[in-house]
Every structure is written in C-alpha cells, then in structure tokens.
Amino acid sequence: MKPVSDGGVVKYVWAVASHQGRIRTNNQDTPFPASSGAADGVEVIVAVADGMGGAAGGEVASATAMATVVATDGTPTTRINAANRAVFAESRERPELLGMGTTMTVGLLGPDGSATFGHVGDSRAYLLRGHTADQLTDDHTIVAEWVAIGAITAEDAKTHPRRGMLTRSVGVAPEVAVDEFDVSLQPGDRLIVCSDGLSGMISDRDILEVGRVGSVEAAAWALVEAANQAGGYDNITVVVVDVET
C-alpha cells in the first residue's frame, strides 16, 4: 500500500473495547472515543488513560484527564499538559484523592494519514503493518529503565514484581514530561492503543496475531478476551483503528 502523499484523504474506522478484567471490581480505564465509529476528512482523536489512586481515585483521574484532552486544542503535548494540571488540581481540592494519577496515550490522526502521538506512562500504541507489529511508545517504568541500561533482560522484565511501577504519570505533580512523535500512516495500517491490562497479559506476538484478524470490532474484543483468558489481572482497554482509502 502506498502512503497518502498527494493531498488525498484517508478514512479511519475504529472500535473500542473495555472490560474490568477478572480480578478488579471496577474499571479505572477511560478510552476515547467512547464507542466505535468511522470518519474521513477530519482529525480523529484516539486515546487511552489508565487511572491509579485507590478507591475512586483512578477512575476520577483517567476520566478527568481524558475530558481535558478532548476539550483542549493543540498538540498532544499541549493537551496532556492541560490534563496533568486538571488532575493535579482536582487532587488538591479533594484530599481523599491526593496522589491519584493516570497514564495517557493520545493519537491525533490527520485526514491525510499523518499522525502525532503524545505519551506518558505504560499504556501503549502499536502499529500493525503487514505481518509486523511495532510498539510506537516507550514504557515509563522503572523496569523499562533497567532494561535500557542492561541491568535486567527484556525477558526478565515481563515477570519482574516491579514491572508496573511508573516513573512518569499524569496528575501526580504540577508538571510532567510528555513523549511526542509523528507517524506516517498508510492505507492498510491498523493501530492499537491499549492499557497495560492487555500488554501486561499477552505478548506482542499475540497482540499481532489476534489484533490483525477480522474487523476492528472483532479484533478489539478478541484482544480483551485473550487478556482475560491469560488471567485478566487488570482492567483491559483497547482502541483498534483501521486506515482505509
């Protein structure tokens, strides 16, 4: 498939699946869009926030962050910085929520196939192209840092007891560093944006094998089911997006 480089317009078709998993009693993830759909000729926002903070804190953090991202104009970094301020302010106004925060992975998909992502935490974005799946985002975790410096192996990181310990999150401090990067999408590409309830339960290879099959709706729910079958220890949220002509 050739990239859109002549001023043409692509169509985005997406599906959203979210489940509390098999262990948790509530769902602290917030996706956007909230439901499946399609659009062409306009910018599309796709995002996942995975909240943390005990009791209702995680739900409040992810919902507040997502509402702010959607209501704010500008780049993903601008939007996530606004979300960070909103969550931090909310926690200061409500002492019972002090320390709450959320991951944030946001993609702004342009009508010409250009895309810009902003990212904080360990939710992920994958690009499925052909028979490959590339993880577009870097995990902001202590274990990922250890892998980067060679202290532990990537294989060890998958089962390390501190693998969920974040080094960056939205809303726990007045400011946060945001990773921002551009991606050139092609017709035939499939994007997967997910919480670590998916990526922490099944391998990248399984995400590719399960996530590339069928419609976006079928793929999204098949991924959730795969994570639940693997244990479902966390909330699972998946947004699957196809790029079409």
PDB file of C-alpha atoms in Angstrom, residues 4-228:
ATOM      1  CA  VAL A   4      -1.126   9.199   1.245  1.00  0.00           C
ATOM      2  CA  SER A   5       1.222  11.834  -0.171  1.00  0.00           C
ATOM      3  CA  ASP A   6      -0.772  13.594  -2.890  1.00  0.00           C
ATOM      4  CA  GLY A   7      -3.232  15.510  -0.749  1.00  0.00           C
ATOM      5  CA  GLY A   8      -5.611  12.561  -0.629  1.00  0.00           C
ATOM      6  CA  VAL A   9      -7.874  11.766   2.297  1.00  0.00           C
ATOM      7  CA  VAL A  10      -7.950   8.577   4.343  1.00  0.00           C
ATOM      8  CA  LYS A  11     -10.833   7.088   6.262  1.00  0.00           C
ATOM      9  CA  TYR A  12     -10.480   5.922   9.852  1.00  0.00           C
ATOM     10  CA  VAL A  13     -12.639   3.101  11.160  1.00  0.00           C
ATOM     11  CA  TRP A  14     -12.331   2.296  14.856  1.00  0.00           C
ATOM     12  CA  ALA A  15     -13.699   0.077  17.590  1.00  0.00           C
ATOM     13  CA  VAL A  16     -13.432   0.404  21.360  1.00  0.00           C
ATOM     14  CA  ALA A  17     -13.473  -2.423  23.898  1.00  0.00           C
ATOM     15  CA  SER A  18     -13.063  -2.042  27.661  1.00  0.00           C
ATOM     16  CA  HIS A  19     -13.503  -4.586  30.448  1.00  0.00           C
ATOM     17  CA  GLN A  20     -12.763  -4.595  34.171  1.00  0.00           C
ATOM     18  CA  GLY A  21     -10.936  -7.925  33.875  1.00  0.00           C
ATOM     19  CA  ARG A  22     -11.364 -10.995  36.045  1.00  0.00           C
ATOM     20  CA  ILE A  23      -9.922  -9.670  39.313  1.00  0.00           C
ATOM     21  CA  ARG A  24     -10.785  -5.968  39.656  1.00  0.00           C
ATOM     22  CA  THR A  25     -14.238  -4.878  40.807  1.00  0.00           C
ATOM     23  CA  ASN A  26     -14.167  -1.532  38.971  1.00  0.00           C
ATOM     24  CA  ASN A  27     -12.746  -0.183  35.730  1.00  0.00           C
ATOM     25  CA  GLN A  28     -10.291   2.724  36.074  1.00  0.00           C
ATOM     26  CA  ASP A  29      -9.533   2.916  32.335  1.00  0.00           C
ATOM     27  CA  THR A  30     -11.015   5.614  30.102  1.00  0.00           C
ATOM     28  CA  PRO A  31     -10.849   5.307  26.296  1.00  0.00           C
ATOM     29  CA  PHE A  32     -11.629   7.827  23.584  1.00  0.00           C
ATOM     30  CA  PRO A  33     -13.709   7.634  21.502  1.00  0.00           C
ATOM     31  CA  ALA A  34     -16.160   6.066  23.904  1.00  0.00           C
ATOM     32  CA  SER A  35     -17.738   3.948  21.172  1.00  0.00           C
ATOM     33  CA  SER A  36     -16.995   2.558  17.730  1.00  0.00           C
ATOM     34  CA  GLY A  37     -17.300   4.670  14.594  1.00  0.00           C
ATOM     35  CA  ALA A  38     -15.743   5.997  11.406  1.00  0.00           C
ATOM     36  CA  ALA A  39     -14.725   9.346   9.909  1.00  0.00           C
ATOM     37  CA  ASP A  40     -12.931  10.851   6.939  1.00  0.00           C
ATOM     38  CA  GLY A  41     -11.820  14.362   6.084  1.00  0.00           C
ATOM     39  CA  VAL A  42     -11.409  15.349   9.747  1.00  0.00           C
ATOM     40  CA  GLU A  43      -8.867  14.917  12.530  1.00  0.00           C
ATOM     41  CA  VAL A  44      -9.614  11.952  14.779  1.00  0.00           C
ATOM     42  CA  ILE A  45      -8.520  11.609  18.402  1.00  0.00           C
ATOM     43  CA  VAL A  46      -7.807   8.145  19.778  1.00  0.00           C
ATOM     44  CA  ALA A  47      -6.615   7.759  23.348  1.00  0.00           C
ATOM     45  CA  VAL A  48      -6.412   5.521  26.394  1.00  0.00           C
ATOM     46  CA  ALA A  49      -5.948   6.588  30.021  1.00  0.00           C
ATOM     47  CA  ASP A  50      -5.304   4.041  32.776  1.00  0.00           C
ATOM     48  CA  GLY A  51      -6.014   5.570  36.177  1.00  0.00           C
ATOM     49  CA  MET A  52      -4.449   4.803  39.526  1.00  0.00           C
ATOM     50  CA  GLY A  53      -5.106   6.018  43.030  1.00  0.00           C
ATOM     51  CA  GLY A  54      -7.154   3.585  45.049  1.00  0.00           C
ATOM     52  CA  ALA A  55     -10.907   3.620  45.645  1.00  0.00           C
ATOM     53  CA  ALA A  56     -12.372   6.070  43.106  1.00  0.00           C
ATOM     54  CA  GLY A  57      -9.105   7.940  42.525  1.00  0.00           C
ATOM     55  CA  GLY A  58      -8.075   6.104  39.388  1.00  0.00           C
ATOM     56  CA  GLU A  59     -11.463   6.479  37.761  1.00  0.00           C
ATOM     57  CA  VAL A  60     -11.551  10.200  38.530  1.00  0.00           C
ATOM     58  CA  ALA A  61      -8.003  10.720  37.272  1.00  0.00           C
ATOM     59  CA  SER A  62      -8.472   8.938  33.941  1.00  0.00           C
ATOM     60  CA  ALA A  63     -11.897  10.483  33.279  1.00  0.00           C
ATOM     61  CA  THR A  64     -10.711  13.993  34.182  1.00  0.00           C
ATOM     62  CA  ALA A  65      -7.593  13.656  32.059  1.00  0.00           C
ATOM     63  CA  MET A  66      -9.489  12.343  29.052  1.00  0.00           C
ATOM     64  CA  ALA A  67     -12.182  15.023  29.223  1.00  0.00           C
ATOM     65  CA  THR A  68      -9.471  17.679  29.351  1.00  0.00           C
ATOM     66  CA  VAL A  69      -7.520  16.194  26.438  1.00  0.00           C
ATOM     67  CA  VAL A  70     -10.637  16.142  24.254  1.00  0.00           C
ATOM     68  CA  ALA A  71     -11.690  19.683  25.222  1.00  0.00           C
ATOM     69  CA  THR A  72      -8.229  21.225  24.700  1.00  0.00           C
ATOM     70  CA  ASP A  73      -6.942  22.407  21.332  1.00  0.00           C
ATOM     71  CA  GLY A  74      -3.359  21.893  20.233  1.00  0.00           C
ATOM     72  CA  THR A  75      -0.731  19.200  20.053  1.00  0.00           C
ATOM     73  CA  PRO A  76      -0.842  16.022  22.117  1.00  0.00           C
ATOM     74  CA  THR A  77       1.755  17.542  24.447  1.00  0.00           C
ATOM     75  CA  THR A  78      -0.373  20.646  24.969  1.00  0.00           C
ATOM     76  CA  ARG A  79      -3.436  18.517  25.650  1.00  0.00           C
ATOM     77  CA  ILE A  80      -1.661  16.160  28.067  1.00  0.00           C
ATOM     78  CA  ASN A  81      -0.071  19.057  29.939  1.00  0.00           C
ATOM     79  CA  ALA A  82      -3.554  20.544  30.372  1.00  0.00           C
ATOM     80  CA  ALA A  83      -4.792  17.157  31.597  1.00  0.00           C
ATOM     81  CA  ASN A  84      -1.920  16.979  34.061  1.00  0.00           C
ATOM     82  CA  ARG A  85      -2.851  20.350  35.544  1.00  0.00           C
ATOM     83  CA  ALA A  86      -6.521  19.393  35.751  1.00  0.00           C
ATOM     84  CA  VAL A  87      -5.908  16.098  37.555  1.00  0.00           C
ATOM     85  CA  PHE A  88      -3.363  17.651  39.903  1.00  0.00           C
ATOM     86  CA  ALA A  89      -5.746  20.495  40.760  1.00  0.00           C
ATOM     87  CA  GLU A  90      -8.602  18.051  41.381  1.00  0.00           C
ATOM     88  CA  SER A  91      -6.461  16.041  43.792  1.00  0.00           C
ATOM     89  CA  ARG A  92      -5.595  19.219  45.705  1.00  0.00           C
ATOM     90  CA  GLU A  93      -9.243  20.162  46.024  1.00  0.00           C
ATOM     91  CA  ARG A  94     -10.258  16.677  47.189  1.00  0.00           C
ATOM     92  CA  PRO A  95      -7.797  15.368  49.797  1.00  0.00           C
ATOM     93  CA  GLU A  96      -9.225  11.859  49.580  1.00  0.00           C
ATOM     94  CA  LEU A  97      -7.916  11.740  46.011  1.00  0.00           C
ATOM     95  CA  LEU A  98      -4.415  13.042  46.774  1.00  0.00           C
ATOM     96  CA  GLY A  99      -1.804  11.138  44.791  1.00  0.00           C
ATOM     97  CA  MET A 100      -4.164   9.954  42.059  1.00  0.00           C
ATOM     98  CA  GLY A 101      -2.813   9.868  38.527  1.00  0.00           C
ATOM     99  CA  THR A 102      -3.163   8.213  35.165  1.00  0.00           C
ATOM    100  CA  THR A 103      -1.270   7.065  32.128  1.00  0.00           C
ATOM    101  CA  MET A 104      -2.085   8.843  28.879  1.00  0.00           C
ATOM    102  CA  THR A 105      -1.531   7.765  25.273  1.00  0.00           C
ATOM    103  CA  VAL A 106      -3.084  10.137  22.754  1.00  0.00           C
ATOM    104  CA  GLY A 107      -3.030  10.000  18.954  1.00  0.00           C
ATOM    105  CA  LEU A 108      -4.168  12.858  16.707  1.00  0.00           C
ATOM    106  CA  LEU A 109      -4.856  11.242  13.333  1.00  0.00           C
ATOM    107  CA  GLY A 110      -4.904  13.683  10.431  1.00  0.00           C
ATOM    108  CA  PRO A 111      -7.176  13.348   7.389  1.00  0.00           C
ATOM    109  CA  ASP A 112      -4.099  12.919   5.158  1.00  0.00           C
ATOM    110  CA  GLY A 113      -2.693   9.949   7.092  1.00  0.00           C
ATOM    111  CA  SER A 114      -0.293  11.967   9.225  1.00  0.00           C
ATOM    112  CA  ALA A 115      -0.440  11.242  12.957  1.00  0.00           C
ATOM    113  CA  THR A 116       1.073  12.738  16.086  1.00  0.00           C
ATOM    114  CA  PHE A 117       1.167  10.885  19.376  1.00  0.00           C
ATOM    115  CA  GLY A 118       1.714  12.027  22.935  1.00  0.00           C
ATOM    116  CA  HIS A 119       2.514   9.540  25.662  1.00  0.00           C
ATOM    117  CA  VAL A 120       3.065   9.285  29.422  1.00  0.00           C
ATOM    118  CA  GLY A 121       3.164   6.025  31.389  1.00  0.00           C
ATOM    119  CA  ASP A 122       2.844   2.397  30.298  1.00  0.00           C
ATOM    120  CA  SER A 123      -0.240   2.309  28.137  1.00  0.00           C
ATOM    121  CA  ARG A 124       0.903   1.590  24.598  1.00  0.00           C
ATOM    122  CA  ALA A 125       0.355   2.313  20.922  1.00  0.00           C
ATOM    123  CA  TYR A 126       1.167  -0.328  18.307  1.00  0.00           C
ATOM    124  CA  LEU A 127       1.304  -0.034  14.528  1.00  0.00           C
ATOM    125  CA  LEU A 128       0.352  -3.202  12.671  1.00  0.00           C
ATOM    126  CA  ARG A 129       1.601  -3.099   9.091  1.00  0.00           C
ATOM    127  CA  GLY A 130       1.655  -6.251   7.035  1.00  0.00           C
ATOM    128  CA  HIS A 131       2.920  -9.059   9.223  1.00  0.00           C
ATOM    129  CA  THR A 132       4.729  -6.878  11.761  1.00  0.00           C
ATOM    130  CA  ALA A 133       3.699  -5.040  14.917  1.00  0.00           C
ATOM    131  CA  ASP A 134       5.831  -2.106  16.078  1.00  0.00           C
ATOM    132  CA  GLN A 135       5.453  -0.734  19.589  1.00  0.00           C
ATOM    133  CA  LEU A 136       5.406   3.015  18.979  1.00  0.00           C
ATOM    134  CA  THR A 137       5.577   4.100  22.616  1.00  0.00           C
ATOM    135  CA  ASP A 138       8.192   3.573  25.332  1.00  0.00           C
ATOM    136  CA  ASP A 139       7.076   2.362  28.749  1.00  0.00           C
ATOM    137  CA  HIS A 140       7.821   4.860  31.515  1.00  0.00           C
ATOM    138  CA  THR A 141       8.520   2.260  34.182  1.00  0.00           C
ATOM    139  CA  ILE A 142      11.456   1.519  36.438  1.00  0.00           C
ATOM    140  CA  VAL A 143      11.779  -1.922  34.842  1.00  0.00           C
ATOM    141  CA  ALA A 144      11.957  -0.432  31.336  1.00  0.00           C
ATOM    142  CA  GLU A 145      14.770   1.846  32.535  1.00  0.00           C
ATOM    143  CA  TRP A 146      16.622  -1.173  33.931  1.00  0.00           C
ATOM    144  CA  VAL A 147      16.280  -2.958  30.595  1.00  0.00           C
ATOM    145  CA  ALA A 148      17.600   0.131  28.782  1.00  0.00           C
ATOM    146  CA  ILE A 149      20.794   0.189  30.860  1.00  0.00           C
ATOM    147  CA  GLY A 150      21.255  -3.577  30.690  1.00  0.00           C
ATOM    148  CA  ALA A 151      20.562  -4.241  34.369  1.00  0.00           C
ATOM    149  CA  ILE A 152      17.952  -6.884  33.511  1.00  0.00           C
ATOM    150  CA  THR A 153      16.838  -8.563  30.308  1.00  0.00           C
ATOM    151  CA  ALA A 154      13.641  -7.810  28.431  1.00  0.00           C
ATOM    152  CA  GLU A 155      12.536 -11.369  29.190  1.00  0.00           C
ATOM    153  CA  ASP A 156      13.085 -10.869  32.928  1.00  0.00           C
ATOM    154  CA  ALA A 157      11.149  -7.597  32.768  1.00  0.00           C
ATOM    155  CA  LYS A 158       7.976  -9.429  31.713  1.00  0.00           C
ATOM    156  CA  THR A 159       7.625 -11.102  35.115  1.00  0.00           C
ATOM    157  CA  HIS A 160       9.523  -8.698  37.380  1.00  0.00           C
ATOM    158  CA  PRO A 161       7.485  -7.834  40.517  1.00  0.00           C
ATOM    159  CA  ARG A 162       8.108  -4.099  39.968  1.00  0.00           C
ATOM    160  CA  ARG A 163       7.178  -4.076  36.275  1.00  0.00           C
ATOM    161  CA  GLY A 164       4.116  -1.877  36.933  1.00  0.00           C
ATOM    162  CA  MET A 165       5.994   0.823  38.845  1.00  0.00           C
ATOM    163  CA  LEU A 166       5.715   4.017  36.793  1.00  0.00           C
ATOM    164  CA  THR A 167       8.429   6.654  36.505  1.00  0.00           C
ATOM    165  CA  ARG A 168       6.014   9.136  34.887  1.00  0.00           C
ATOM    166  CA  SER A 169       2.277   9.646  35.184  1.00  0.00           C
ATOM    167  CA  VAL A 170      -0.265  12.383  34.593  1.00  0.00           C
ATOM    168  CA  GLY A 171      -1.570  14.359  37.553  1.00  0.00           C
ATOM    169  CA  VAL A 172       0.739  13.424  40.430  1.00  0.00           C
ATOM    170  CA  ALA A 173       2.943  16.532  40.109  1.00  0.00           C
ATOM    171  CA  PRO A 174       2.471  20.075  38.763  1.00  0.00           C
ATOM    172  CA  GLU A 175       4.365  19.217  35.559  1.00  0.00           C
ATOM    173  CA  VAL A 176       5.072  16.097  33.532  1.00  0.00           C
ATOM    174  CA  ALA A 177       7.375  15.283  30.607  1.00  0.00           C
ATOM    175  CA  VAL A 178       5.490  14.090  27.530  1.00  0.00           C
ATOM    176  CA  ASP A 179       6.919  11.948  24.729  1.00  0.00           C
ATOM    177  CA  GLU A 180       5.657  13.271  21.376  1.00  0.00           C
ATOM    178  CA  PHE A 181       6.360  11.741  17.974  1.00  0.00           C
ATOM    179  CA  ASP A 182       4.986  11.644  14.434  1.00  0.00           C
ATOM    180  CA  VAL A 183       3.895   8.619  12.404  1.00  0.00           C
ATOM    181  CA  SER A 184       3.095   8.482   8.686  1.00  0.00           C
ATOM    182  CA  LEU A 185       0.160   6.128   8.228  1.00  0.00           C
ATOM    183  CA  GLN A 186      -0.662   4.134   5.118  1.00  0.00           C
ATOM    184  CA  PRO A 187      -3.905   2.609   3.862  1.00  0.00           C
ATOM    185  CA  GLY A 188      -3.987  -0.922   5.223  1.00  0.00           C
ATOM    186  CA  ASP A 189      -2.382   0.011   8.542  1.00  0.00           C
ATOM    187  CA  ARG A 190      -4.023  -0.916  11.812  1.00  0.00           C
ATOM    188  CA  LEU A 191      -3.363   0.981  15.063  1.00  0.00           C
ATOM    189  CA  ILE A 192      -3.876  -0.483  18.519  1.00  0.00           C
ATOM    190  CA  VAL A 193      -3.903   1.793  21.569  1.00  0.00           C
ATOM    191  CA  CYS A 194      -4.255  -0.112  24.828  1.00  0.00           C
ATOM    192  CA  SER A 195      -3.835  -0.111  28.576  1.00  0.00           C
ATOM    193  CA  ASP A 196      -1.298  -2.402  30.193  1.00  0.00           C
ATOM    194  CA  GLY A 197      -4.134  -4.721  31.103  1.00  0.00           C
ATOM    195  CA  LEU A 198      -3.638  -6.002  27.549  1.00  0.00           C
ATOM    196  CA  SER A 199       0.125  -5.695  27.025  1.00  0.00           C
ATOM    197  CA  GLY A 200       0.863  -6.997  30.518  1.00  0.00           C
ATOM    198  CA  MET A 201      -1.120 -10.174  29.934  1.00  0.00           C
ATOM    199  CA  ILE A 202      -0.268 -11.236  26.381  1.00  0.00           C
ATOM    200  CA  SER A 203       2.891 -10.918  24.295  1.00  0.00           C
ATOM    201  CA  ASP A 204       3.480  -8.529  21.418  1.00  0.00           C
ATOM    202  CA  ARG A 205       3.414 -11.544  19.132  1.00  0.00           C
ATOM    203  CA  ASP A 206      -0.053 -12.468  20.409  1.00  0.00           C
ATOM    204  CA  ILE A 207      -1.206  -8.856  20.069  1.00  0.00           C
ATOM    205  CA  LEU A 208      -0.161  -9.026  16.417  1.00  0.00           C
ATOM    206  CA  GLU A 209      -1.709 -12.417  15.760  1.00  0.00           C
ATOM    207  CA  VAL A 210      -5.020 -11.670  17.493  1.00  0.00           C
ATOM    208  CA  GLY A 211      -5.206  -7.971  16.672  1.00  0.00           C
ATOM    209  CA  ARG A 212      -4.751  -8.184  12.926  1.00  0.00           C
ATOM    210  CA  VAL A 213      -7.614 -10.600  12.267  1.00  0.00           C
ATOM    211  CA  GLY A 214     -11.114  -9.585  11.240  1.00  0.00           C
ATOM    212  CA  SER A 215     -12.907  -6.279  11.618  1.00  0.00           C
ATOM    213  CA  VAL A 216     -11.799  -3.649  14.130  1.00  0.00           C
ATOM    214  CA  GLU A 217     -14.743  -4.631  16.340  1.00  0.00           C
ATOM    215  CA  ALA A 218     -13.884  -8.317  16.239  1.00  0.00           C
ATOM    216  CA  ALA A 219     -10.191  -7.616  16.862  1.00  0.00           C
ATOM    217  CA  ALA A 220     -10.812  -5.306  19.817  1.00  0.00           C
ATOM    218  CA  TRP A 221     -12.980  -7.798  21.678  1.00  0.00           C
ATOM    219  CA  ALA A 222     -10.749 -10.738  20.723  1.00  0.00           C
ATOM    220  CA  LEU A 223      -7.822  -8.921  22.348  1.00  0.00           C
ATOM    221  CA  VAL A 224      -9.849  -8.301  25.515  1.00  0.00           C
ATOM    222  CA  GLU A 225     -10.848 -11.956  25.590  1.00  0.00           C
ATOM    223  CA  ALA A 226      -7.223 -13.048  25.116  1.00  0.00           C
ATOM    224  CA  ALA A 227      -6.126 -10.910  28.061  1.00  0.00           C
ATOM    225  CA  ASN A 228      -8.919 -12.312  30.222  1.00  0.00           C
TER     226      ASN A 228
END
